[in-house]
mmCIF file of C-alpha atoms in Angstrom:
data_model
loop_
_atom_site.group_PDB
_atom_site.id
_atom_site.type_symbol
_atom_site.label_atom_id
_atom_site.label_comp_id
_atom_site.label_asym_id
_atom_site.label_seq_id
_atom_site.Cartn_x
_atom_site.Cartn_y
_atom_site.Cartn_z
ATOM 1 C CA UNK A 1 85.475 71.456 137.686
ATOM 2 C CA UNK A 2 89.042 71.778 136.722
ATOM 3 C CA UNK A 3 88.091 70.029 133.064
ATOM 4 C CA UNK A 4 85.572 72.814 132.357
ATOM 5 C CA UNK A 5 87.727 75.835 133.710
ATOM 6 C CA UNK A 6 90.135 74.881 131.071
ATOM 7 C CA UNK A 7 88.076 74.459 128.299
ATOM 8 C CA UNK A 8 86.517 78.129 129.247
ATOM 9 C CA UNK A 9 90.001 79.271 128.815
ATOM 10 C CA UNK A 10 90.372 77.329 125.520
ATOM 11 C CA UNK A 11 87.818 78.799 123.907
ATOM 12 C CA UNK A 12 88.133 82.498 124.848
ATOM 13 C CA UNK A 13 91.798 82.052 123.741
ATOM 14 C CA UNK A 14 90.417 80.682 120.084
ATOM 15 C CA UNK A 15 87.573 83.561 120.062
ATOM 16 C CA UNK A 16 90.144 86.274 119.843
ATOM 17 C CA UNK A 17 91.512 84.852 117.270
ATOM 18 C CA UNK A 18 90.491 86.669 114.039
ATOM 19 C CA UNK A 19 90.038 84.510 110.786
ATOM 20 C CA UNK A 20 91.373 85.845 107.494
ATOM 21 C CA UNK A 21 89.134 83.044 105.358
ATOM 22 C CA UNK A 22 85.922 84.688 106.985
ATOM 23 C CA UNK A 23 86.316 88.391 105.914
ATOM 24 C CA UNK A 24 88.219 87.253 102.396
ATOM 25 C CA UNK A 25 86.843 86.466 98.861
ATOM 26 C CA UNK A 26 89.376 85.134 96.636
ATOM 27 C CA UNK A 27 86.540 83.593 93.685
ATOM 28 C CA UNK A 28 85.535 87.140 92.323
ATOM 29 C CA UNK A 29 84.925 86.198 88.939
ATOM 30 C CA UNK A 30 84.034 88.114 86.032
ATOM 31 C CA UNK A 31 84.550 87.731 82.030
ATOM 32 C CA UNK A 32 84.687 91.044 79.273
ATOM 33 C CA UNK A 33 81.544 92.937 80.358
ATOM 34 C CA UNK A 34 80.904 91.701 83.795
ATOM 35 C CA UNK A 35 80.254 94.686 86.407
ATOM 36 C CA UNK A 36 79.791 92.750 90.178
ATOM 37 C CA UNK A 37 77.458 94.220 92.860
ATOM 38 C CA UNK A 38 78.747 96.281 95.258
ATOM 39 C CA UNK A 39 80.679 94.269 98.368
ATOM 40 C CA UNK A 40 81.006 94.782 101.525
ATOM 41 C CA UNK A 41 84.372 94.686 103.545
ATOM 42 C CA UNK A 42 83.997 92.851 106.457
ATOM 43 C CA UNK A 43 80.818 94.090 108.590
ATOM 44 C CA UNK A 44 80.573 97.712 106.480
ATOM 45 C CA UNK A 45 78.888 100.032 107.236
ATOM 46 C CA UNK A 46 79.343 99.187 110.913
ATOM 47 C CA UNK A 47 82.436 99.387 112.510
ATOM 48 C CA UNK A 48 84.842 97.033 111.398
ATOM 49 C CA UNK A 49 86.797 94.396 113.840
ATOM 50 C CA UNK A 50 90.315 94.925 114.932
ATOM 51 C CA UNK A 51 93.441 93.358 113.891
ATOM 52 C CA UNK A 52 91.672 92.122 110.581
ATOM 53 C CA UNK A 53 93.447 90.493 107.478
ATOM 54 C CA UNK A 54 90.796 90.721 104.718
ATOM 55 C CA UNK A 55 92.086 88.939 101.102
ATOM 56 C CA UNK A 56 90.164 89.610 98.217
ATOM 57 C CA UNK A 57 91.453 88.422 94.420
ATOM 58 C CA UNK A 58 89.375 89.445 91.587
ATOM 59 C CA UNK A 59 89.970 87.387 88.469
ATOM 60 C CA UNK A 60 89.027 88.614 84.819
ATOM 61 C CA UNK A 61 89.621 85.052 83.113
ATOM 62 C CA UNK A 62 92.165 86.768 80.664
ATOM 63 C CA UNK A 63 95.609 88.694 80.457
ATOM 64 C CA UNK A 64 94.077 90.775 77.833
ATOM 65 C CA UNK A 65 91.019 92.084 79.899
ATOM 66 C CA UNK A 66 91.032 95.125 82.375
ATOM 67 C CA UNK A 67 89.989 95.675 85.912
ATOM 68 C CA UNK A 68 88.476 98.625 87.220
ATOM 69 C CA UNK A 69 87.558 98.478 90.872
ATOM 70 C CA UNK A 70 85.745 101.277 92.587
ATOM 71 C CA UNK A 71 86.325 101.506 96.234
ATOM 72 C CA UNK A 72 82.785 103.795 97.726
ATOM 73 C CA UNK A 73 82.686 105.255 101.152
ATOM 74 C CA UNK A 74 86.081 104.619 102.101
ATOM 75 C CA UNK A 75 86.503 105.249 105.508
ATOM 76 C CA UNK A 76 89.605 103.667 107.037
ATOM 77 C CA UNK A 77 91.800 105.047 109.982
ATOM 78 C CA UNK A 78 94.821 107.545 109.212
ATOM 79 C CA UNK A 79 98.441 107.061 109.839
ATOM 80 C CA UNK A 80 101.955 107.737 108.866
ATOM 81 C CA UNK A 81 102.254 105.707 105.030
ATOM 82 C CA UNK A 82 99.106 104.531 105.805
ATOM 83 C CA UNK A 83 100.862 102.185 108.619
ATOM 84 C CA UNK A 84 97.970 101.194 110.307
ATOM 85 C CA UNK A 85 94.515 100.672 109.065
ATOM 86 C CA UNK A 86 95.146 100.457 105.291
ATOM 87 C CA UNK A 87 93.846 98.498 102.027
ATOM 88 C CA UNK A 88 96.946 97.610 99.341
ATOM 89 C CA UNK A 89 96.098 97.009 95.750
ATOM 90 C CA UNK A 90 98.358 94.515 93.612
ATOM 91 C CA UNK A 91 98.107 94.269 90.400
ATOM 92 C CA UNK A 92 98.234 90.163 89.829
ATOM 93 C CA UNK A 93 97.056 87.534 92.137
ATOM 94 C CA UNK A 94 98.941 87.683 94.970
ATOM 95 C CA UNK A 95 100.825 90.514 97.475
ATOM 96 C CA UNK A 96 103.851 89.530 96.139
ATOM 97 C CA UNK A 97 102.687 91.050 92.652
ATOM 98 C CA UNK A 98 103.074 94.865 91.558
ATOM 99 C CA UNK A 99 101.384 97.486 94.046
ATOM 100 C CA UNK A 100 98.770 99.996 92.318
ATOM 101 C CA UNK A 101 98.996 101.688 95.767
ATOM 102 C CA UNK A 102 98.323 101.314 99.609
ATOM 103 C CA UNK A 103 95.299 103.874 100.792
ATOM 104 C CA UNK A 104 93.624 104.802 103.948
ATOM 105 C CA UNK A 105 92.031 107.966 104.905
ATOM 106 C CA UNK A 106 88.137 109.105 104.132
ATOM 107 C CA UNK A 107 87.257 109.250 100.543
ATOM 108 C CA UNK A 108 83.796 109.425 98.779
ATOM 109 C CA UNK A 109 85.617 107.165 96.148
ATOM 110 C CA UNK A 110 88.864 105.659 94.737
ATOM 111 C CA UNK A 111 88.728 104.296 91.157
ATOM 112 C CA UNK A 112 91.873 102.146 90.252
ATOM 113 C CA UNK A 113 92.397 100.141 86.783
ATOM 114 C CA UNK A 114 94.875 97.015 86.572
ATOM 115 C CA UNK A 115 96.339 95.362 83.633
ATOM 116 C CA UNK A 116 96.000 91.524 83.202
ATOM 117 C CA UNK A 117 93.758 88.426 84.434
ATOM 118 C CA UNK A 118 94.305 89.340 88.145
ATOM 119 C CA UNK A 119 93.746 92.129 90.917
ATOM 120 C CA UNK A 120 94.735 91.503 94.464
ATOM 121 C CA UNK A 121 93.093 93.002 97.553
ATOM 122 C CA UNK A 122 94.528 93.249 101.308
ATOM 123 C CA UNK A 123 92.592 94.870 103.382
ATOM 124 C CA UNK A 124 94.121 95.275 107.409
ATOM 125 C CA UNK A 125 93.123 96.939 110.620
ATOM 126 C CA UNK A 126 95.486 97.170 113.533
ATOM 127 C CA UNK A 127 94.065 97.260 117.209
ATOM 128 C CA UNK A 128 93.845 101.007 117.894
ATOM 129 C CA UNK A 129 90.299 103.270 116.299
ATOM 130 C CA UNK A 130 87.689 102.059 115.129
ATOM 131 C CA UNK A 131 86.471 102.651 111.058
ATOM 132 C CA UNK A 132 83.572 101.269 108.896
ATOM 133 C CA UNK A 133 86.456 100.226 105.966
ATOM 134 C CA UNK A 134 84.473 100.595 102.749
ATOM 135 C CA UNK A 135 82.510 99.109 99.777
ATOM 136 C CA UNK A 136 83.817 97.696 96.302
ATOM 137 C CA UNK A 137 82.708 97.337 92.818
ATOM 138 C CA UNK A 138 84.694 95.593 89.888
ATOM 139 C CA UNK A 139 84.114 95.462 85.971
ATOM 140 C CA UNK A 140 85.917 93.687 83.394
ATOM 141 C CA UNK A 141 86.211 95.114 80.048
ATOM 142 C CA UNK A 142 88.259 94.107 76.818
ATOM 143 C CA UNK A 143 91.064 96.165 75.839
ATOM 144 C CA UNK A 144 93.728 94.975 73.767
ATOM 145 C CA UNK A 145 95.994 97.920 74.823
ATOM 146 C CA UNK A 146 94.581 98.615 78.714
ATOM 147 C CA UNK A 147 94.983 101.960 80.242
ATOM 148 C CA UNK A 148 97.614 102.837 83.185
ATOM 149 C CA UNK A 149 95.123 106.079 83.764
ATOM 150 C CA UNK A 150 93.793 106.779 87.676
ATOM 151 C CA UNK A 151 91.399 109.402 87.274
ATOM 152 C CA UNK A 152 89.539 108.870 90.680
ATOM 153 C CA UNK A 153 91.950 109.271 93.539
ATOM 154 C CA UNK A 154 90.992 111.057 97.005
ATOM 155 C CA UNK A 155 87.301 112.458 97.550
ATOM 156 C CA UNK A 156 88.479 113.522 101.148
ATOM 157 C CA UNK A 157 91.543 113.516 104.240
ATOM 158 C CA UNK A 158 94.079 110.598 103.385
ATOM 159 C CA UNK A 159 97.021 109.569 102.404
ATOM 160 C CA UNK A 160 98.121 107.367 99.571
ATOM 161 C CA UNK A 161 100.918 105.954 97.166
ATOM 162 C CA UNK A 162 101.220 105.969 93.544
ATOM 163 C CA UNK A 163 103.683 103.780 91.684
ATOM 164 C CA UNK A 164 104.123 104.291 87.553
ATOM 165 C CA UNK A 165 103.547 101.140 85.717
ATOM 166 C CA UNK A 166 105.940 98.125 86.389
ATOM 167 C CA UNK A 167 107.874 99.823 89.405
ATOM 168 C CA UNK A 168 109.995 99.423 90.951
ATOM 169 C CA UNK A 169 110.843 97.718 87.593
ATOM 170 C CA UNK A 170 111.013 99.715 83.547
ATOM 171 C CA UNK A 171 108.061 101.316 82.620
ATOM 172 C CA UNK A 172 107.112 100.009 79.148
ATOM 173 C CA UNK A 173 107.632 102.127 75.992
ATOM 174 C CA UNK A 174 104.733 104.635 74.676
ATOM 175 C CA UNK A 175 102.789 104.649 78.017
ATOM 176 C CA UNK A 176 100.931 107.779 78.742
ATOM 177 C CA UNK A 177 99.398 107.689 82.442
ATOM 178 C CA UNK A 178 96.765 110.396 83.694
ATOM 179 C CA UNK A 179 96.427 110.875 87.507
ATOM 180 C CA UNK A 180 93.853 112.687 88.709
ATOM 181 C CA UNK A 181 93.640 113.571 92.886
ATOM 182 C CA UNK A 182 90.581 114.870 94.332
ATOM 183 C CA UNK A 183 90.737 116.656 97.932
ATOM 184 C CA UNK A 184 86.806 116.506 98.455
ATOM 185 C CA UNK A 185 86.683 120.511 99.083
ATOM 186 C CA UNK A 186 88.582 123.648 98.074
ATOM 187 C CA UNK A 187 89.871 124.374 100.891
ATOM 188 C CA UNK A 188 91.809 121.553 101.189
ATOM 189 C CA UNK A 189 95.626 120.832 99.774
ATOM 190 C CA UNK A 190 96.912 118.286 98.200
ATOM 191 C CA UNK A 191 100.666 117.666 98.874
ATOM 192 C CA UNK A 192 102.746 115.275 96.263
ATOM 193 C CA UNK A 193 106.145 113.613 97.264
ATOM 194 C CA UNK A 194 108.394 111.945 94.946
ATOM 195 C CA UNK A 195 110.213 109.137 96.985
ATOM 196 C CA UNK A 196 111.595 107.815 93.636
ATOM 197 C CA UNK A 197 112.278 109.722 90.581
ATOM 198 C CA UNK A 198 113.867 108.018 87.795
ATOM 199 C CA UNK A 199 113.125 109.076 83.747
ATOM 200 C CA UNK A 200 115.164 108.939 80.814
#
């Protein structure tokens, strides 16, 4: 009796544990012209579990190729910086590479384009509300001078961050960015803050 009351205890101890390899896709894979299906994060469009690491790492097989990644339905819980519940966006192949931006909040979609072979996903949820997370797409294209335009930012209540190209490090010469921020309605705001303002 004592042998299996403590391997009951064993294995509720290892069910709460939550697995980062079984949420995560780190083999997207696409050449110049290659537009994936749309994926799902985690168990979208049902609730998603809490305290979730999901890693995903899109790769375009070359330096000189874009990535655009479409993120649909986002629907991911609201905090201070997005503190919480958030998914960050690195432009290379890991989180220690440049940040595009860190977004939570509901939006009907967020289009973001990265330079280079590699674009790195983190998707988290803490252990407070519930939220459904959202659904990605990702095409590769060929561009021998890529773009450091976001055109499709917002689509509803959120917060993000926006970095210029290379921060915190130099921007590079003759770059000419386009941001465009949609609230969803017109009767909603849209409030920018500067937390770092440095141009020659």
């Amino acid at each position: 009796m004592k042998q299996f009351i403590f391997s009951a205890f064993i294995f509720l101890l290892l069910t709460g544990i939550k697995d980062a390899s079984a949420c995560s896709m780190l083999g997207l894979t696409g050449g110049a012209g290659y537009s994936s299906p749309f994926i799902s994060a985690s168990t979208h469009p049902n609730n998603n579990p809490h305290n979730l690491n999901c890693y995903y790492r899109i790769n375009a097989q070359s330096s000189s190729n874009v990535i655009k990644v479409n993120f649909r339905n986002v629907n991911v819980e609201v905090g201070s910086c997005c503190n919480t519940d958030y998914f960050a966006v690195y432009e290379g192949s890991s989180a220690t590479s440049r940040l595009i931006g860190k977004y939570c909040g509901q939006h009907s979609s967020i289009v973001l384009q990265g330079r280079g072979q590699y674009m790195y996903i983190h998707y988290h949820t803490d252990g407070s509300v519930y939220s459904t997370g959202f659904e990605l797409q990702f095409t590769v294209s060929a561009s021998a001078t890529p773009s450091c335009d976001q055109l499709s930012i917002g689509g509803g209540p959120g917060t993000g961050f926006i970095t210029s190209p290379n921060y915190p490090s130099n921007y590079p010469h003759q770059a000419d960015c386009r941001y465009r921020i949609n609230a969803g309605s017109a009767t909603r705001t849209i409030t920018l803050t500067f937390t770092a303002f440095n141009l020659e």
